[in-house]
XYZ file of C-alpha atoms in Angstrom:
491
model
C -135.201 40.461 42.019
C -133.598 43.172 44.129
C -129.940 43.913 43.552
C -128.689 44.252 47.148
C -124.974 44.812 46.800
C -123.776 45.170 43.245
C -125.552 47.694 41.128
C -125.491 47.619 37.331
C -123.151 50.605 37.267
C -120.393 48.636 39.024
C -120.652 45.475 36.933
C -118.616 46.559 33.882
C -115.869 47.864 36.090
C -115.700 44.626 38.105
C -115.667 42.505 34.955
C -112.850 44.632 33.510
C -110.829 44.368 36.771
C -111.239 40.581 36.709
C -109.901 40.399 33.127
C -106.891 42.584 34.053
C -106.077 40.149 36.872
C -106.430 37.203 34.491
C -109.611 35.991 36.163
C -113.089 35.290 34.945
C -115.620 37.411 36.721
C -118.986 35.890 37.406
C -121.667 38.157 38.744
C -124.623 36.927 40.759
C -127.827 38.531 41.603
C -128.365 38.271 45.400
C -131.182 39.226 47.661
C -131.208 40.497 51.264
C -131.784 37.060 52.822
C -128.724 35.624 51.166
C -126.632 38.549 52.330
C -127.904 38.163 55.913
C -127.215 34.428 55.795
C -123.673 35.048 54.577
C -123.040 37.574 57.327
C -124.405 35.195 60.001
C -122.261 32.364 58.656
C -119.189 34.589 58.752
C -119.959 35.624 62.314
C -120.462 31.974 63.344
C -117.128 31.045 61.823
C -115.483 33.949 63.635
C -117.094 32.929 66.959
C -115.898 29.362 66.410
C -112.341 30.514 65.717
C -112.355 32.790 68.787
C -113.848 30.031 70.987
C -111.278 27.545 69.686
C -108.496 29.998 70.459
C -109.873 30.566 73.971
C -110.084 26.791 74.588
C -106.528 26.356 73.378
C -105.394 29.104 75.732
C -107.348 27.504 78.603
C -105.855 24.051 77.949
C -102.415 25.634 77.698
C -102.936 27.480 81.002
C -104.161 24.320 82.776
C -101.258 22.256 81.452
C -98.747 24.832 82.612
C -100.409 25.311 85.998
C -99.146 21.952 87.245
C -95.547 21.077 88.068
C -96.133 17.697 86.446
C -94.681 17.266 82.972
C -97.473 16.597 80.462
C -97.099 15.463 76.844
C -100.061 14.932 74.503
C -99.660 12.762 71.408
C -101.976 11.380 68.767
C -102.791 7.674 68.599
C -99.530 7.050 66.730
C -97.425 8.707 69.410
C -96.741 11.953 67.510
C -96.464 14.880 69.942
C -99.043 17.622 69.516
C -98.466 19.573 72.727
C -96.375 19.620 75.892
C -96.251 21.945 78.880
C -93.435 24.024 80.356
C -92.633 21.393 83.014
C -92.159 18.740 80.329
C -89.933 21.134 78.382
C -87.771 21.605 81.487
C -87.613 17.905 82.379
C -86.662 16.605 78.927
C -84.702 19.693 77.854
C -86.620 20.809 74.774
C -89.176 23.408 73.637
C -92.698 22.971 72.323
C -91.855 24.025 68.760
C -89.064 21.444 68.478
C -91.000 18.619 70.120
C -94.311 18.956 68.296
C -94.493 16.628 65.326
C -91.866 14.247 66.721
C -92.473 10.706 67.904
C -92.555 10.666 71.719
C -90.683 7.346 71.990
C -87.858 8.595 69.820
C -87.663 11.963 71.541
C -87.444 10.464 75.029
C -85.057 7.725 73.890
C -82.789 10.316 72.291
C -82.793 12.254 75.543
C -81.714 9.090 77.439
C -84.612 9.411 79.864
C -86.271 6.045 79.445
C -85.552 2.982 77.390
C -89.119 2.363 76.251
C -92.667 3.627 76.573
C -94.221 0.244 76.042
C -94.965 -0.231 79.756
C -97.673 1.750 81.485
C -95.168 3.033 84.032
C -91.461 2.836 84.489
C -88.374 4.344 86.036
C -85.676 6.009 83.992
C -81.976 5.188 84.037
C -80.787 6.878 87.266
C -77.364 7.583 85.768
C -78.878 9.645 82.945
C -81.890 11.786 83.801
C -84.191 9.838 86.141
C -87.908 10.425 85.758
C -91.032 8.560 86.731
C -93.276 8.050 83.712
C -96.987 7.213 83.487
C -98.842 6.530 80.247
C -102.630 7.081 79.855
C -104.800 6.536 76.796
C -107.133 9.399 75.763
C -110.514 8.077 74.636
C -113.499 9.751 73.000
C -116.716 7.793 72.515
C -114.851 4.635 73.465
C -112.177 5.094 70.803
C -108.506 5.850 71.390
C -107.619 9.251 69.974
C -104.322 9.925 71.678
C -101.949 9.396 74.586
C -101.236 11.522 77.664
C -97.763 11.056 79.119
C -97.090 12.421 82.598
C -93.489 12.660 83.757
C -91.935 13.631 87.084
C -88.323 14.552 87.603
C -86.910 12.412 90.429
C -85.134 15.492 91.801
C -88.524 17.206 92.200
C -89.986 14.106 93.868
C -87.134 13.939 96.377
C -87.562 17.634 97.173
C -91.299 17.123 97.791
C -90.547 14.124 100.010
C -88.141 16.224 102.075
C -90.750 18.988 102.376
C -93.441 16.515 103.452
C -91.106 14.964 105.990
C -90.314 18.421 107.359
C -94.049 19.102 107.826
C -94.453 15.790 109.665
C -91.494 16.707 111.896
C -93.005 20.087 112.749
C -96.288 18.375 113.652
C -94.510 15.720 115.698
C -95.733 13.011 113.315
C -92.354 11.472 112.656
C -90.371 8.467 113.833
C -86.844 9.401 114.888
C -85.561 5.960 115.899
C -84.060 3.413 113.508
C -83.430 -0.298 113.984
C -79.701 0.364 113.667
C -79.977 2.694 116.691
C -81.168 -0.129 118.954
C -78.125 -0.930 121.066
C -76.985 -4.454 121.790
C -74.947 -7.341 120.393
C -76.608 -10.178 122.270
C -78.223 -12.958 120.311
C -81.652 -12.076 121.743
C -81.638 -8.443 120.595
C -79.951 -9.283 117.283
C -82.708 -11.744 116.417
C -85.370 -9.193 117.356
C -83.759 -6.556 115.117
C -83.494 -9.015 112.238
C -87.127 -10.042 112.596
C -88.261 -6.402 112.774
C -86.317 -5.570 109.615
C -88.054 -8.407 107.775
C -91.479 -7.347 109.040
C -90.862 -3.751 107.925
C -91.182 -4.654 104.247
C -94.796 -5.777 104.546
C -98.050 -3.990 105.353
C -99.265 -6.722 107.700
C -100.239 -5.727 111.241
C -97.494 -6.348 113.803
C -98.064 -7.080 117.483
C -94.988 -6.140 119.513
C -94.790 -7.989 122.819
C -92.465 -7.326 125.719
C -92.205 -6.300 129.327
C -92.550 -2.671 130.326
C -89.491 -0.570 129.489
C -87.983 -2.929 126.905
C -88.268 -0.414 124.062
C -91.344 -1.568 122.162
C -92.005 1.891 120.718
C -88.400 2.128 119.543
C -88.927 -1.065 117.571
C -92.177 0.352 116.174
C -90.379 3.488 114.998
C -87.571 1.367 113.576
C -90.037 -0.771 111.609
C -91.654 2.373 110.179
C -88.325 3.935 109.192
C -87.219 0.736 107.471
C -90.495 0.431 105.546
C -91.621 1.939 102.225
C -93.768 4.309 104.330
C -90.709 5.923 105.917
C -91.447 9.370 104.437
C -95.068 9.323 105.604
C -96.390 10.217 109.102
C -95.817 8.056 112.162
C -98.316 8.563 114.974
C -98.210 6.887 118.375
C -100.766 6.797 121.160
C -100.776 5.104 124.557
C -104.157 3.436 124.912
C -103.781 3.236 128.706
C -102.953 6.909 129.213
C -106.321 8.368 128.140
C -109.859 7.877 129.436
C -112.210 6.015 127.122
C -114.088 9.034 125.722
C -110.916 10.989 125.004
C -109.202 7.951 123.474
C -112.122 7.421 121.094
C -112.132 11.036 119.903
C -108.338 11.002 119.485
C -108.388 7.862 117.374
C -111.501 8.427 115.264
C -112.052 12.194 115.386
C -115.470 13.832 115.471
C -117.710 16.222 113.551
C -119.118 19.585 114.622
C -121.606 19.236 117.460
C -120.847 15.563 118.073
C -120.865 16.150 121.837
C -120.701 18.924 124.410
C -117.334 20.629 124.277
C -116.519 19.454 120.748
C -114.582 21.878 118.561
C -116.743 24.002 116.294
C -114.925 22.728 113.209
C -114.641 19.104 114.354
C -111.419 17.136 114.724
C -109.375 14.829 112.543
C -108.631 11.529 114.257
C -105.232 9.884 114.392
C -106.275 7.188 111.926
C -106.996 9.885 109.345
C -103.889 11.868 110.231
C -101.746 8.754 109.746
C -103.120 8.164 106.237
C -100.338 6.839 104.035
C -98.146 6.139 107.049
C -98.093 4.160 110.292
C -100.054 4.323 113.542
C -98.666 2.738 116.701
C -101.124 1.665 119.407
C -99.179 1.153 122.626
C -100.655 -0.843 125.517
C -103.373 -2.138 123.210
C -104.520 -4.497 125.971
C -106.086 -1.513 127.775
C -108.437 -0.499 124.985
C -112.065 -0.605 126.231
C -114.291 -3.449 124.982
C -116.720 -1.236 123.019
C -113.812 0.354 121.162
C -112.329 -3.032 120.310
C -115.152 -3.583 117.816
C -114.484 -0.221 116.137
C -110.780 -0.932 115.964
C -111.486 -4.323 114.412
C -113.432 -2.613 111.629
C -110.560 -0.228 110.921
C -108.151 -3.151 110.608
C -110.524 -5.195 108.427
C -111.967 -2.480 106.195
C -109.317 0.229 106.401
C -112.179 2.675 106.954
C -113.048 5.039 109.798
C -116.185 6.921 110.806
C -115.889 10.051 112.912
C -117.940 10.349 116.102
C -121.323 11.872 115.284
C -121.043 11.154 111.564
C -122.120 8.380 109.198
C -119.620 9.170 106.442
C -117.102 6.397 105.791
C -113.534 7.649 105.293
C -111.051 5.257 103.633
C -107.539 5.236 105.105
C -104.285 3.675 103.945
C -102.403 2.895 107.152
C -99.988 0.368 108.613
C -101.025 -0.630 112.138
C -98.476 -1.576 114.787
C -99.608 -2.474 118.299
C -97.786 -3.286 121.512
C -98.635 -4.952 124.795
C -96.779 -5.984 127.935
C -99.654 -8.297 128.902
C -100.458 -11.709 127.497
C -103.349 -11.022 125.135
C -104.100 -14.740 124.805
C -104.772 -14.912 128.528
C -107.004 -11.846 128.279
C -108.894 -13.516 125.423
C -109.455 -16.601 127.598
C -110.672 -14.355 130.406
C -113.105 -12.582 128.059
C -111.371 -9.236 128.513
C -110.127 -9.011 124.919
C -111.843 -9.936 121.654
C -110.434 -13.073 120.059
C -111.056 -11.797 116.505
C -109.222 -8.562 117.276
C -106.291 -10.482 118.750
C -105.963 -12.592 115.606
C -106.118 -9.478 113.424
C -103.435 -7.751 115.477
C -101.088 -10.725 115.688
C -100.647 -11.472 111.991
C -96.957 -10.884 112.748
C -95.582 -11.059 116.289
C -92.342 -9.526 117.480
C -91.068 -10.348 120.973
C -88.722 -7.778 122.485
C -86.404 -9.481 125.003
C -86.266 -8.187 128.603
C -83.002 -6.844 129.953
C -82.553 -9.962 132.098
C -82.200 -11.994 128.862
C -79.446 -9.776 127.501
C -77.234 -8.878 130.430
C -74.187 -8.754 128.170
C -75.722 -5.650 126.559
C -75.920 -3.720 129.854
C -72.395 -2.170 129.585
C -73.158 -0.884 126.078
C -76.534 0.438 127.138
C -75.138 2.042 130.291
C -72.396 3.883 128.403
C -74.808 5.128 125.746
C -77.284 6.335 128.372
C -74.474 8.071 130.245
C -73.315 9.964 127.158
C -76.824 11.158 126.355
C -77.517 12.212 129.927
C -74.249 14.168 130.205
C -75.675 16.656 127.723
C -79.051 16.893 129.425
C -77.685 17.082 132.978
C -74.617 19.158 132.073
C -72.444 16.629 133.903
C -68.974 15.337 133.031
C -69.064 11.678 133.986
C -66.875 9.771 131.522
C -67.795 6.171 132.283
C -68.103 3.276 134.717
C -65.502 1.446 136.685
C -65.509 -2.326 135.953
C -66.898 -3.015 139.431
C -69.833 -0.647 138.743
C -70.685 -2.506 135.549
C -70.588 -5.797 137.458
C -73.135 -4.379 139.906
C -75.391 -3.268 137.058
C -75.228 -6.685 135.437
C -76.016 -8.465 138.709
C -79.217 -6.551 139.419
C -82.721 -7.507 138.357
C -84.468 -4.923 136.194
C -88.274 -5.383 136.311
C -88.527 -1.963 134.638
C -85.910 -3.003 132.066
C -84.113 -0.255 130.089
C -86.378 2.489 131.427
C -85.466 1.496 134.973
C -81.784 1.186 134.051
C -81.918 4.687 132.563
C -83.422 6.175 135.721
C -80.909 4.328 137.885
C -77.954 5.654 135.865
C -79.312 9.198 135.984
C -79.442 9.025 139.795
C -75.934 7.543 139.834
C -74.577 10.406 137.731
C -76.131 13.027 140.002
C -74.933 11.356 143.216
C -71.427 10.414 141.992
C -68.314 12.529 141.591
C -66.739 12.571 138.110
C -64.997 11.275 136.199
C -66.009 7.638 136.915
C -68.952 5.949 138.573
C -67.375 3.490 140.983
C -68.524 0.123 142.185
C -69.028 1.629 145.638
C -71.364 4.258 144.147
C -73.410 1.592 142.367
C -73.626 -0.742 145.389
C -74.615 2.068 147.745
C -77.455 3.189 145.523
C -78.560 -0.393 144.817
C -79.001 -1.024 148.539
C -81.528 1.810 148.655
C -83.375 0.809 145.490
C -85.940 -1.882 144.765
C -83.617 -3.460 142.184
C -81.977 -6.250 144.171
C -81.836 -9.793 142.849
C -85.027 -11.777 143.278
C -84.977 -13.168 146.835
C -84.848 -16.922 147.441
C -87.549 -18.226 149.796
C -86.787 -20.331 152.866
C -87.923 -23.420 150.996
C -85.012 -22.858 148.597
C -86.923 -21.911 145.443
C -87.470 -18.617 143.615
C -90.825 -16.908 144.015
C -93.033 -16.487 140.960
C -92.639 -13.376 138.838
C -95.993 -12.102 140.074
C -94.921 -12.578 143.689
C -91.598 -10.851 143.036
C -93.299 -7.899 141.334
C -95.781 -7.645 144.193
C -92.928 -7.587 146.722
C -91.051 -4.928 144.745
C -94.132 -2.755 144.430
C -94.907 -3.149 148.139
C -91.360 -2.086 149.022
C -91.444 0.879 146.631
C -94.741 2.068 148.109
C -93.342 1.730 151.628
C -90.278 3.803 150.718
C -92.395 6.537 149.069
C -95.013 6.753 151.797
C -97.681 5.192 149.594
C -97.266 7.628 146.690
C -98.058 5.747 143.477
C -96.414 8.361 141.268
C -93.201 8.343 143.296
C -93.225 4.535 143.515
C -93.592 4.255 139.722
C -90.674 6.646 139.245
C -88.593 4.636 141.706
C -89.382 1.408 139.845
C -88.723 3.030 136.478
C -92.184 2.244 135.111
C -95.080 4.351 133.866
C -97.654 5.253 136.564
C -100.435 3.667 134.485
C -98.452 0.417 134.459
C -98.153 0.497 138.256
C -101.886 1.177 138.683
C -102.746 -1.711 136.379
C -100.466 -4.092 138.293
C -102.034 -3.009 141.581
C -105.414 -3.779 140.092
C -104.313 -7.177 138.782
C -102.477 -8.421 141.861
C -104.763 -10.306 144.202
C -102.908 -8.986 147.223
C -103.631 -6.420 149.872
C -101.124 -3.602 149.371
C -101.572 -0.642 151.613
C -102.125 2.473 149.519
C-alpha cells in the first residue's frame, strides 16, 4: 500500500506530539484515491457553504428591496428573519427580534391585539398597521409563517400620491354630494339616495332632464364610495362617432385599423380599473356596441379592438340618460337585457321646475363662482330679480340658469342685479312660462320643447350651435331633439 501523505519518518514525531497534548494518536495508511475523495468532499462542503451564504444574501436583498414589512417565523411562530421595513414599522432590529415569538413581540409593541386572524387592523391610537398572515408550505407541509405588515402612514402617503397622479391625468372626481346645492325635499331625497347607493358596487342608472347635474351626482357617488381614491373617468356617449367611441372605451392593439397608434391604446374601461367609469347619455350608444357593453357589465372583462386577449377589470359602472330607456326598449332602439343590467339601482335627479325654492341658493352660488371667472363685482340679486328667476321655466335646467345668470352679470351694472334687468333679458330669451293654448290647457312637454327650439332657431338665424347655447343645452342634445320631433322645423 502506498503511503501518500504521512511517511514513516513523521510517525514517531506525530505520536509524541499527540501524547504531549494528552491525545491518543492513531495513524492510518491512506492511498491516493482516499486523499482525492477527501479533497473533493471538502470542496463540495465549501461550495455548499458558499452557495448557502449567497442564497441568504439574495433572500436578504429581496426582503429589503420591498417597502413592505416582512417577518418570517417557524411553524411555532418563532421569528427567524425580518427585513428593514419591518424593523422600522415595529421599532426593533433583527438581532433582537430573531428567536422571539411573533405574537408576543407585536403584542408588546401595541401594534395588534392578536395574530389569530388572517388579516386585521391595528389599534389606530397606538401604531396602526395592516397585517396579513400567510402559511409557508413545502411538499404540502407547513414549515413556517410569513407575516406582511404595512404602516398605515405609508399607505395614506401612497393613496395621496396615487390620487395626485389621477388628478394630473384628469381621472378624478372633484364634486361631492355635499357640494350639491339645495334644501328642497326633492334634491334632499336624491342626495340621500345617492349616498346610500355609493356604498355598493351595483350599477347605477342616473335619470334626469338635460342640465340637471347628473354627472355631479355621479362624481358625488364615486367620492362617497370606497373607490374614492381610485380613478374616475367620464365619457359622453353622444359626443363621439361610433368608431371613435368604441376605441375610446375598449382600446385597441397595434395595427388594429388604419391610423391606429403604433403602440396601441388603453381603453377607458382598463384605465378605470379599480375605480369608476361614468357613461353619460348612454341612450345614444350604437346597437352593436350595446352587446359589447353588456359583456363588460356581466363579465367584468374587456377585449381590445383587433385582439382576442381577455382583460379582467374591476370597475364600478355609472350611467346616465335624459331619455326614457324603457320607451327605447319598447321601440327596439335599446337592448332590454342591457337596460336591466344598467338599472340595478336607479337615481332620479329632479328638474329645476320641481325645486324652485332652490333657485335663489343656486343663483347666488353661480354668481359667486362667475365673479371670479368674469372678473366682475356683482354682489347679489334684488328680491324682484329672484322672483323673476323663480317664475321662469327652465327646460335646460341648471345649465340654462347658469348661462342666463352669466348674461345677466355681463349686461347689468353692479352691485345688484335688479328685477328690471332680469325681466328685460327674459323677454328676449326662450325661457318664458309655458304658454296656455286657446282651448285653456297647457301644451304637452314635447310641444313646448318644439316651440322653444323653433323660437331659438328663429332668433339665431337657424344656427344650431347658437340655438343650443341660447337654450342652455348641449348641441348634441338639440340635434337629437330635432331628430326625434315629428315636426317640420326650418333649419
